[in-house]
CSV table of C-alpha atoms in Angstrom, one decimal:
chain,number,residue,atom,x,y,z
A,19,MET,CA,114.0,97.3,120.1
A,20,SER,CA,111.5,96.4,117.4
A,21,ASN,CA,110.6,98.7,114.5
A,22,SER,CA,107.2,99.3,116.0
A,23,ASP,CA,108.8,100.4,119.4
A,24,ARG,CA,111.3,102.7,117.9
A,25,LEU,CA,110.9,106.5,118.5
A,26,PRO,CA,110.9,108.3,115.2
A,27,ASP,CA,112.9,111.5,114.7
A,28,TYR,CA,109.9,112.9,112.9
A,29,PRO,CA,106.6,111.5,114.3
A,30,VAL,CA,103.5,111.3,112.1
A,31,ASN,CA,102.0,114.5,113.6
A,32,SER,CA,105.2,116.6,113.1
A,33,ASP,CA,105.1,119.6,110.8
A,34,LEU,CA,107.7,118.1,108.4
A,35,VAL,CA,105.8,114.8,108.0
A,36,LYS,CA,102.5,116.7,107.4
A,37,ARG,CA,104.1,118.7,104.7
A,38,LEU,CA,105.9,115.7,103.3
A,39,LYS,CA,102.7,113.7,103.1
A,40,CYS,CA,100.9,116.5,101.3
A,41,ALA,CA,103.7,116.7,98.8
A,42,LEU,CA,103.6,112.9,98.3
A,43,ASP,CA,99.8,112.9,97.9
A,44,ALA,CA,100.1,115.8,95.4
A,45,LYS,CA,103.0,114.1,93.6
A,46,ASP,CA,104.9,117.3,94.1
A,47,GLU,CA,108.4,115.8,93.4
A,48,GLU,CA,110.2,119.1,93.8
A,49,THR,CA,108.9,119.6,97.3
A,50,VAL,CA,109.5,116.0,98.3
A,51,SER,CA,113.1,116.4,97.2
A,52,HIS,CA,113.6,119.6,99.0
A,53,LEU,CA,112.1,118.3,102.3
A,54,ILE,CA,114.2,115.1,102.4
A,55,CYS,CA,117.4,116.7,101.3
A,56,ALA,CA,117.3,120.2,102.9
A,57,GLU,CA,115.0,120.1,105.9
A,58,VAL,CA,115.6,116.7,107.5
A,59,ARG,CA,118.2,117.2,110.3
A,60,HIS,CA,120.4,114.1,109.5
A,61,VAL,CA,120.5,111.7,106.6
A,62,ASP,CA,119.5,108.6,108.6
A,63,ALA,CA,116.6,110.2,110.4
A,64,VAL,CA,113.6,107.9,111.0
A,65,ILE,CA,110.4,109.4,109.6
A,66,GLU,CA,106.9,108.1,110.6
A,67,LEU,CA,104.6,108.4,107.6
A,68,ALA,CA,101.7,106.4,109.1
A,69,ASN,CA,100.5,105.1,112.4
A,70,ASP,CA,97.2,103.3,112.7
A,71,ASP,CA,97.6,102.4,116.4
A,72,TRP,CA,94.0,102.9,117.5
A,73,MET,CA,95.0,102.4,121.1
A,74,LYS,CA,96.3,105.9,121.1
A,75,ASP,CA,92.9,107.3,120.4
A,76,PRO,CA,90.2,105.9,122.7
A,77,SER,CA,87.4,107.6,120.8
A,78,ALA,CA,88.4,105.9,117.5
A,79,GLN,CA,85.7,104.0,115.6
A,80,LEU,CA,87.0,100.5,115.6
A,81,PRO,CA,86.5,98.2,112.7
A,82,THR,CA,84.4,95.0,113.1
A,83,SER,CA,87.5,92.8,112.9
A,84,VAL,CA,89.0,94.5,115.9
A,85,LEU,CA,85.7,94.3,117.9
A,86,VAL,CA,85.6,90.5,117.4
A,87,GLY,CA,89.2,90.2,118.6
A,88,LEU,CA,90.9,89.3,115.3
A,89,TRP,CA,93.4,92.2,115.3
A,90,THR,CA,93.2,93.4,118.9
A,91,LEU,CA,97.0,93.7,119.3
A,92,GLU,CA,98.0,94.6,115.8
A,93,TYR,CA,98.3,98.0,114.0
A,94,LYS,CA,100.1,99.4,111.1
A,95,ARG,CA,103.1,101.7,111.5
A,96,GLU,CA,105.1,103.0,108.6
A,97,LEU,CA,108.7,104.0,109.4
A,98,THR,CA,111.1,105.1,106.7
A,99,THR,CA,114.2,107.2,106.0
A,100,PRO,CA,115.0,110.0,103.6
A,101,LEU,CA,117.1,107.6,101.5
A,102,CYS,CA,114.2,105.1,101.3
A,103,ILE,CA,111.8,107.8,100.2
A,104,ALA,CA,114.2,109.1,97.5
A,105,ALA,CA,114.9,105.6,96.2
A,106,ALA,CA,111.2,104.7,96.1
A,107,ARG,CA,110.4,107.8,94.1
A,108,GLY,CA,113.4,107.4,91.7
A,109,HIS,CA,115.0,110.7,92.8
A,110,THR,CA,118.6,109.9,91.7
A,111,THR,CA,120.0,113.3,92.6
A,112,CYS,CA,118.6,113.0,96.1
A,113,VAL,CA,119.9,109.5,96.5
A,114,GLN,CA,123.3,110.7,95.4
A,115,HIS,CA,123.2,113.7,97.8
A,116,LEU,CA,122.2,111.6,100.8
A,117,LEU,CA,124.8,108.9,100.1
A,118,SER,CA,127.5,111.5,99.7
A,119,ARG,CA,126.6,112.8,103.2
A,120,GLY,CA,127.0,109.3,104.6
A,121,ALA,CA,123.5,107.9,104.6
A,122,ASP,CA,123.4,104.2,105.5
A,123,PRO,CA,122.3,102.4,102.3
A,124,ASP,CA,121.0,99.4,104.3
A,125,ALA,CA,119.0,101.3,106.9
A,126,SER,CA,115.5,99.8,107.0
A,127,PRO,CA,113.5,101.0,110.0
A,128,GLY,CA,110.3,100.1,108.2
A,129,GLY,CA,111.3,96.6,107.2
A,130,ARG,CA,112.6,97.5,103.7
A,131,GLY,CA,115.8,99.2,102.7
A,132,ALA,CA,116.4,101.8,100.0
A,133,LEU,CA,117.6,99.1,97.6
A,134,HIS,CA,114.3,97.2,98.1
A,135,GLU,CA,112.4,100.4,97.3
A,136,ALA,CA,114.4,101.2,94.2
A,137,CYS,CA,113.8,97.6,92.8
A,138,LEU,CA,110.1,97.7,93.6
A,139,GLY,CA,109.8,101.0,91.7
A,140,GLY,CA,112.1,99.8,88.8
A,141,HIS,CA,114.5,102.7,89.4
A,142,THR,CA,117.8,101.3,87.9
A,143,ALA,CA,119.9,104.4,88.4
A,144,CYS,CA,119.0,104.6,92.1
A,145,ALA,CA,119.8,100.9,92.6
A,146,GLN,CA,123.2,101.2,90.9
A,147,LEU,CA,124.1,104.2,93.1
A,148,LEU,CA,123.1,102.3,96.3
A,149,LEU,CA,125.1,99.2,95.2
A,150,GLN,CA,128.1,101.4,94.4
A,151,HIS,CA,127.9,102.8,97.9
A,152,GLY,CA,128.0,99.4,99.5
A,153,ALA,CA,124.3,98.4,99.8
A,154,ASP,CA,123.9,94.7,100.5
A,155,PRO,CA,122.5,93.1,97.3
A,156,ASP,CA,121.0,90.2,99.4
A,157,LEU,CA,119.6,92.3,102.3
A,158,LEU,CA,116.4,90.7,103.5
A,159,SER,CA,113.3,92.7,104.3
A,160,ALA,CA,111.1,92.1,107.3
A,161,GLU,CA,109.1,89.7,105.1
A,162,GLY,CA,112.3,87.8,104.2
A,163,LEU,CA,112.5,89.2,100.7
A,164,ALA,CA,115.8,90.1,99.0
A,165,PRO,CA,115.9,93.0,96.5
A,166,LEU,CA,115.8,90.4,93.6
A,167,HIS,CA,112.4,89.2,94.8
A,168,LEU,CA,111.1,92.8,94.4
A,169,CYS,CA,112.1,93.0,90.7
A,170,ARG,CA,108.5,92.3,89.8
A,171,THR,CA,107.9,94.5,86.7
A,172,ALA,CA,109.5,94.8,83.3
A,173,ALA,CA,111.0,98.2,84.3
A,174,SER,CA,113.0,96.4,87.0
A,175,LEU,CA,115.2,94.4,84.6
A,176,GLY,CA,118.0,96.9,84.9
A,177,CYS,CA,117.8,96.6,88.7
A,178,ALA,CA,118.0,92.8,88.5
A,179,ARG,CA,121.1,93.1,86.2
A,180,ALA,CA,122.8,95.5,88.6
A,181,LEU,CA,122.0,93.3,91.6
A,182,LEU,CA,123.5,90.2,89.9
A,183,GLU,CA,126.6,92.2,88.8
A,184,HIS,CA,127.2,93.1,92.5
A,185,GLY,CA,126.9,89.6,93.7
A,186,ALA,CA,123.2,89.0,94.5
A,187,TRP,CA,122.5,85.3,94.9
A,188,VAL,CA,120.2,84.0,92.1
A,189,HIS,CA,119.2,81.0,94.2
A,190,ARG,CA,118.0,83.1,97.2
A,191,VAL,CA,114.6,81.9,98.6
A,192,GLY,CA,112.4,84.4,100.4
A,193,GLY,CA,109.1,85.3,101.8
A,194,ALA,CA,106.3,83.0,103.1
A,195,ALA,CA,106.2,81.2,99.7
A,196,ARG,CA,110.0,80.5,99.7
A,197,ASP,CA,110.1,81.7,96.1
A,198,THR,CA,113.4,82.1,94.2
A,199,PRO,CA,113.8,85.1,91.9
A,200,LEU,CA,112.9,82.8,89.0
A,201,HIS,CA,109.6,81.9,90.6
A,202,VAL,CA,108.8,85.6,90.9
A,203,ALA,CA,109.7,86.2,87.3
A,204,ALA,CA,107.6,83.2,86.2
A,205,ARG,CA,104.6,84.2,88.2
A,206,ARG,CA,104.8,87.8,86.8
A,207,GLY,CA,105.4,86.6,83.2
A,208,LEU,CA,108.8,88.4,83.0
A,209,ASP,CA,110.6,86.4,80.4
A,210,GLU,CA,113.6,88.7,80.1
A,211,HIS,CA,114.1,88.4,83.9
A,212,ALA,CA,113.8,84.6,83.6
A,213,ARG,CA,116.3,84.5,80.8
A,214,LEU,CA,118.7,86.7,82.9
A,215,TYR,CA,118.4,84.4,85.9
A,216,LEU,CA,118.8,81.2,83.9
A,217,GLY,CA,121.9,82.7,82.3
A,218,ARG,CA,123.3,83.2,85.8
A,219,GLY,CA,122.8,79.6,86.7
A,220,ALA,CA,119.3,79.6,88.2
A,221,ARG,CA,117.9,76.1,88.6
A,222,VAL,CA,115.0,75.8,86.2
A,223,ASP,CA,113.2,73.2,88.4
A,224,ALA,CA,114.0,74.6,91.9
A,225,ARG,CA,111.1,74.2,94.2
A,226,ASN,CA,109.5,76.8,96.5
A,227,GLY,CA,107.8,76.2,99.8
A,228,ARG,CA,104.7,74.8,98.1
A,229,GLY,CA,106.7,72.4,96.0
A,230,GLU,CA,106.2,74.5,92.8
A,231,THR,CA,108.7,74.9,90.1
A,232,ALA,CA,108.9,78.1,88.1
A,233,LEU,CA,106.8,76.4,85.3
A,234,SER,CA,104.2,75.4,87.8
A,235,ALA,CA,104.1,78.9,89.3
A,236,ALA,CA,103.6,80.4,85.8
A,237,SER,CA,100.9,77.9,84.9
A,238,GLY,CA,98.9,78.7,87.9
A,239,GLU,CA,98.3,82.4,87.2
A,240,PRO,CA,95.1,83.6,85.5
A,241,GLY,CA,95.2,87.2,84.2
A,242,ARG,CA,94.2,89.2,81.2
A,243,PRO,CA,94.9,88.0,77.6
A,244,GLU,CA,98.1,90.0,77.2
A,245,GLU,CA,99.4,88.6,80.5
A,246,ARG,CA,98.6,85.1,79.4
A,247,ALA,CA,100.5,85.6,76.2
A,248,ARG,CA,103.6,86.7,78.2
A,249,ARG,CA,103.4,83.8,80.5
A,250,LEU,CA,103.0,81.4,77.5
A,251,HIS,CA,106.2,82.8,76.0
A,252,LEU,CA,107.9,82.4,79.4
A,253,CYS,CA,106.7,78.8,79.8
A,254,ALA,CA,108.0,78.0,76.4
A,255,LEU,CA,111.4,79.4,77.5
A,256,LEU,CA,111.4,77.3,80.7
A,257,LEU,CA,110.5,74.1,78.8
A,258,ARG,CA,113.3,74.8,76.2
A,259,ARG,CA,115.7,75.1,79.2
A,260,GLY,CA,114.7,71.7,80.5
A,261,ALA,CA,111.8,72.4,82.9
A,262,ALA,CA,109.9,69.2,83.7
A,263,ALA,CA,106.5,69.4,82.1
A,264,ASP,CA,104.9,67.1,84.7
A,265,ALA,CA,106.5,68.5,87.9
A,266,ARG,CA,103.9,68.1,90.7
A,267,ASP,CA,103.5,70.5,93.6
A,268,GLU,CA,102.5,69.6,97.2
A,269,ASP,CA,98.9,68.9,96.1
A,270,GLU,CA,100.2,66.7,93.3
A,271,ARG,CA,99.0,69.2,90.7
A,272,SER,CA,101.0,69.4,87.6
A,273,PRO,CA,101.4,72.6,85.4
A,274,LEU,CA,98.8,71.0,83.1
A,275,HIS,CA,96.2,70.8,85.9
A,276,LYS,CA,96.8,74.5,86.6
A,277,ALA,CA,96.7,75.5,82.9
A,278,CYS,CA,93.4,73.6,82.5
A,279,GLY,CA,92.0,75.1,85.6
A,280,HIS,CA,92.3,78.6,84.1
A,281,ALA,CA,91.1,77.5,80.6
A,282,ARG,CA,94.5,78.3,79.1
A,283,ALA,CA,94.3,76.2,76.0
A,284,GLY,CA,97.5,77.5,74.4
A,285,LEU,CA,99.5,76.6,77.5
A,286,ALA,CA,97.8,73.2,77.8
A,287,ARG,CA,98.8,72.4,74.2
A,288,LEU,CA,102.3,73.5,74.8
A,289,LEU,CA,102.6,71.3,77.9
A,290,LEU,CA,101.0,68.3,76.1
A,291,ARG,CA,103.5,68.7,73.2
A,292,HIS,CA,106.3,68.5,75.8
A,293,GLY,CA,105.0,65.3,77.3
A,294,ALA,CA,102.7,66.4,80.1
A,295,ASP,CA,100.4,63.5,81.2
A,296,PRO,CA,96.8,64.3,80.4
A,297,GLY,CA,95.6,61.5,82.7
A,298,ALA,CA,97.5,62.6,85.9
A,299,LEU,CA,95.4,62.8,89.1
A,300,ASP,CA,96.0,65.3,91.9
A,301,TYR,CA,95.5,64.5,95.6
A,302,GLY,CA,91.8,65.3,95.2
A,303,GLY,CA,91.5,62.7,92.4
A,304,ALA,CA,91.0,65.4,89.7
A,305,SER,CA,92.4,65.0,86.2
A,306,PRO,CA,93.4,67.9,83.9
A,307,LEU,CA,90.1,67.2,82.1
A,308,ALA,CA,88.1,67.6,85.3
A,309,ARG,CA,89.9,70.9,86.0
A,310,ALA,CA,89.1,72.1,82.4
A,311,LEU,CA,85.4,71.2,82.9
A,312,GLN,CA,85.3,73.1,86.1
A,313,ALA,CA,86.8,76.1,84.3
A,314,ALA,CA,84.2,75.8,81.6
A,315,ALA,CA,81.5,76.2,84.2
A,316,CYS,CA,83.1,79.3,85.6
A,317,ALA,CA,84.1,81.0,82.4
A,318,PRO,CA,82.2,79.7,79.3
A,319,GLU,CA,83.3,82.9,77.4
A,320,ALA,CA,87.0,81.8,77.6
A,321,ALA,CA,86.6,79.2,74.8
A,322,PRO,CA,87.2,76.3,77.3
A,323,GLN,CA,86.3,73.8,74.6
A,324,ARG,CA,89.8,74.4,73.2
A,325,THR,CA,91.4,73.0,76.4
A,326,VAL,CA,89.0,70.0,76.4
A,327,GLN,CA,89.7,69.4,72.7
A,328,ALA,CA,93.5,69.5,73.3
A,329,LEU,CA,93.3,67.1,76.2
A,330,LEU,CA,91.2,64.6,74.3
A,331,ASN,CA,93.4,64.8,71.2
A,332,HIS,CA,96.4,63.9,73.4
A,333,GLY,CA,94.8,60.8,74.9
A,334,SER,CA,93.1,62.1,78.0
A,335,PRO,CA,90.6,59.6,79.5
A,336,THR,CA,87.0,60.7,79.0
A,337,VAL,CA,84.5,61.2,81.8
A,338,TRP,CA,82.9,58.1,83.2
A,339,PRO,CA,79.6,57.7,81.2
A,340,ASP,CA,77.5,57.7,84.4
A,341,ALA,CA,79.0,61.1,85.4
A,342,PHE,CA,78.0,62.7,82.1
A,343,PRO,CA,74.7,64.2,83.4
A,344,LYS,CA,76.7,66.0,86.1
A,345,VAL,CA,79.0,67.4,83.4
A,346,LEU,CA,75.9,68.5,81.5
A,347,LYS,CA,74.4,70.2,84.5
A,348,THR,CA,77.7,72.0,85.3
A,349,CYS,CA,78.7,73.0,81.7
A,350,ALA,CA,75.3,73.6,80.2
A,351,PRO,CA,76.2,77.3,79.4
A,352,ALA,CA,79.1,76.1,77.3
A,353,PRO,CA,77.5,73.8,74.7
A,354,THR,CA,80.7,73.6,72.7
A,355,VAL,CA,82.3,71.8,75.7
A,356,ILE,CA,79.4,69.4,75.9
A,357,GLU,CA,79.7,68.7,72.1
A,358,THR,CA,83.4,68.2,72.2
A,359,LEU,CA,83.3,65.8,75.1
A,360,PHE,CA,80.2,63.9,73.8
A,361,ASN,CA,81.8,63.3,70.5
A,362,SER,CA,84.7,61.6,72.2
A,363,TYR,CA,82.4,58.6,73.0
A,364,PRO,CA,81.5,56.1,70.2
A,365,GLN,CA,78.0,55.9,71.7
A,366,LEU,CA,76.6,57.4,74.8
A,367,ARG,CA,73.0,56.8,75.7
A,368,VAL,CA,71.1,60.1,76.0
A,369,SER,CA,68.3,60.3,78.5
A,370,GLU,CA,65.4,62.7,78.0
A,371,SER,CA,65.5,63.1,81.8
A,372,TRP,CA,68.7,65.0,81.4
A,373,ARG,CA,66.7,67.9,80.1
A,374,GLU,CA,65.8,68.8,83.7
A,375,VAL,CA,69.4,69.6,84.6
A,376,ILE,CA,69.6,72.4,82.0
A,377,PRO,CA,68.2,75.8,83.0
A,378,GLU,CA,65.4,76.9,80.7
A,379,GLU,CA,67.2,80.2,79.8
A,380,VAL,CA,70.3,78.2,78.8
A,381,PHE,CA,68.3,75.8,76.7
A,382,GLN,CA,66.6,78.6,74.9
A,383,MET,CA,69.9,80.4,74.3
A,384,HIS,CA,71.4,77.3,72.7
A,385,GLN,CA,68.3,75.7,71.4
A,386,ALA,CA,69.7,74.4,68.1
A,387,PHE,CA,72.4,72.5,69.9
A,388,TYR,CA,70.3,71.1,72.7
A,389,GLN,CA,67.5,70.0,70.3
A,390,SER,CA,70.1,68.0,68.3
A,391,PHE,CA,71.5,66.6,71.5
A,392,PHE,CA,68.2,65.3,72.8
A,393,ALA,CA,67.2,64.0,69.4
A,394,LEU,CA,69.9,61.4,69.9
A,395,ALA,CA,67.9,59.9,72.7
A,396,HIS,CA,66.1,57.8,70.0
A,397,THR,CA,68.7,57.7,67.3
A,398,PRO,CA,72.1,56.0,67.0
A,399,ARG,CA,75.1,58.0,66.0
A,400,CYS,CA,75.8,58.3,62.3
A,401,LEU,CA,78.3,56.0,60.5
A,402,GLN,CA,80.7,59.0,60.0
A,403,HIS,CA,80.9,59.5,63.7
A,404,LEU,CA,81.6,55.8,64.3
A,405,CYS,CA,84.4,55.9,61.7
A,406,ARG,CA,85.8,58.9,63.5
A,407,CYS,CA,85.9,57.1,66.8
A,408,ALA,CA,87.5,54.0,65.2
A,409,ILE,CA,90.3,56.2,63.8
A,410,ARG,CA,90.8,58.1,67.0
A,411,LYS,CA,91.0,54.8,69.0
A,412,LEU,CA,93.6,53.5,66.5
A,413,PHE,CA,95.7,56.7,66.8
A,414,GLY,CA,95.3,56.9,70.6
A,415,LYS,CA,97.5,59.6,72.2
A,416,LYS,CA,99.0,60.5,68.8
A,417,CYS,CA,95.7,61.9,67.4
A,418,PHE,CA,97.0,65.4,67.5
A,419,HIS,CA,100.2,64.5,65.6
A,420,LEU,CA,98.9,61.8,63.2
A,421,VAL,CA,95.5,63.2,62.0
A,422,PRO,CA,97.2,66.2,60.2
A,423,LEU,CA,99.3,63.8,58.3
A,424,LEU,CA,96.3,62.0,56.7
A,425,PRO,CA,95.6,62.8,53.0
A,426,LEU,CA,92.2,64.3,53.9
A,427,PRO,CA,90.6,67.7,53.4
A,428,GLU,CA,91.1,70.1,56.3
A,429,SER,CA,87.4,69.9,57.2
A,430,LEU,CA,87.7,66.2,57.7
A,431,GLN,CA,90.9,66.5,59.7
A,432,ASN,CA,89.1,69.0,61.9
A,433,TYR,CA,86.2,66.6,62.3
A,434,LEU,CA,88.6,63.9,63.4
A,435,LEU,CA,90.1,66.3,65.9
A,436,LEU,CA,86.7,67.1,67.5
A,437,GLU,CA,86.2,70.6,66.1
A,438,PRO,CA,82.8,71.7,67.3
A,439,GLU,CA,80.1,72.2,64.7
A,440,GLY,CA,77.3,73.6,66.8
A,441,VAL,CA,75.0,70.6,66.5
A,442,LEU,CA,75.2,66.8,66.9
A,443,HIS,CA,74.6,64.1,64.3
């Protein structure tokens, strides 16, 4: 009998469930504890917290997706146990009480066991109690996830430690993505979790179902600035532990492709310093530079010129000259990107017809730059720029390393490294 066919001891319309749901909604922890410890008839009772089976109510207003037949035979039903509720809420005393009365630590009528719930909530004390009472540290949920896969927050570090101490397999793959716990930690920016797993023998370059390593998974996540900082720290850890900087996924995308696709300049520089290939092409024929230029068009406020600058200073091939008008059209709102890329060519013929691809409001917003840009339609580049290009050609892929060693003022070093000035000469 499947979970959806199982008859609950306490259906969704029962008095106890109604009171329990009110207490849960009100975050009345005392009442929740009393109901699951004192009023439920037996410790492994099945409680139905939700049932969206519209077929039970012919008068129900069906959503459009049902009407068009997308979800005709599907509905959501949430079955659980007192132990799962207590573990999910972090009620250590309730968990202890239920276990002492013989509750099954691995019961999972709703697809997840109490240990899954404790890890998901980061409740270490509950997880330890469950493990001490024989909970399976590798129990798979209905989605194929082990408890380690649900250690997804910083607060769950203690849970992860407890699981490993009780024999959880650090190499376990799970879910549709076939992620290992290290993949989960990398994707979430959990460097302490990653350090723990690596210390327990996790393979730093293990692949998931999409061919991603942990480094690739971490590189492909966007997020807020503080999340980016955590993932950068984690990526540095993975690289120190021997992660391959150029590992490709099933689409032939490297971590550098992904970092550039999210305008993550700091990560791009880190990967390049560890030997990532700036000229690598994915299955679609896109280079990291192409991905960086796409990101510039989507998020000009994220300083995408830093990513472009890093790639060019590590030897990335430039855009084919005939394609520059397309770049201009796409990246017009980010003139520092246009400037950085344009300065990587010794001489690129500017056409006044390119003015048509720049929206008028963008031109007016960055008038000083675009006036200097189109002034070059009738003027060759200055000698200083030509000298810059000659030095950069000589240094090649080592520009980033060699330019700072030159006995030059910092302003000239920055000039050689394509630091934007706001106008073109």
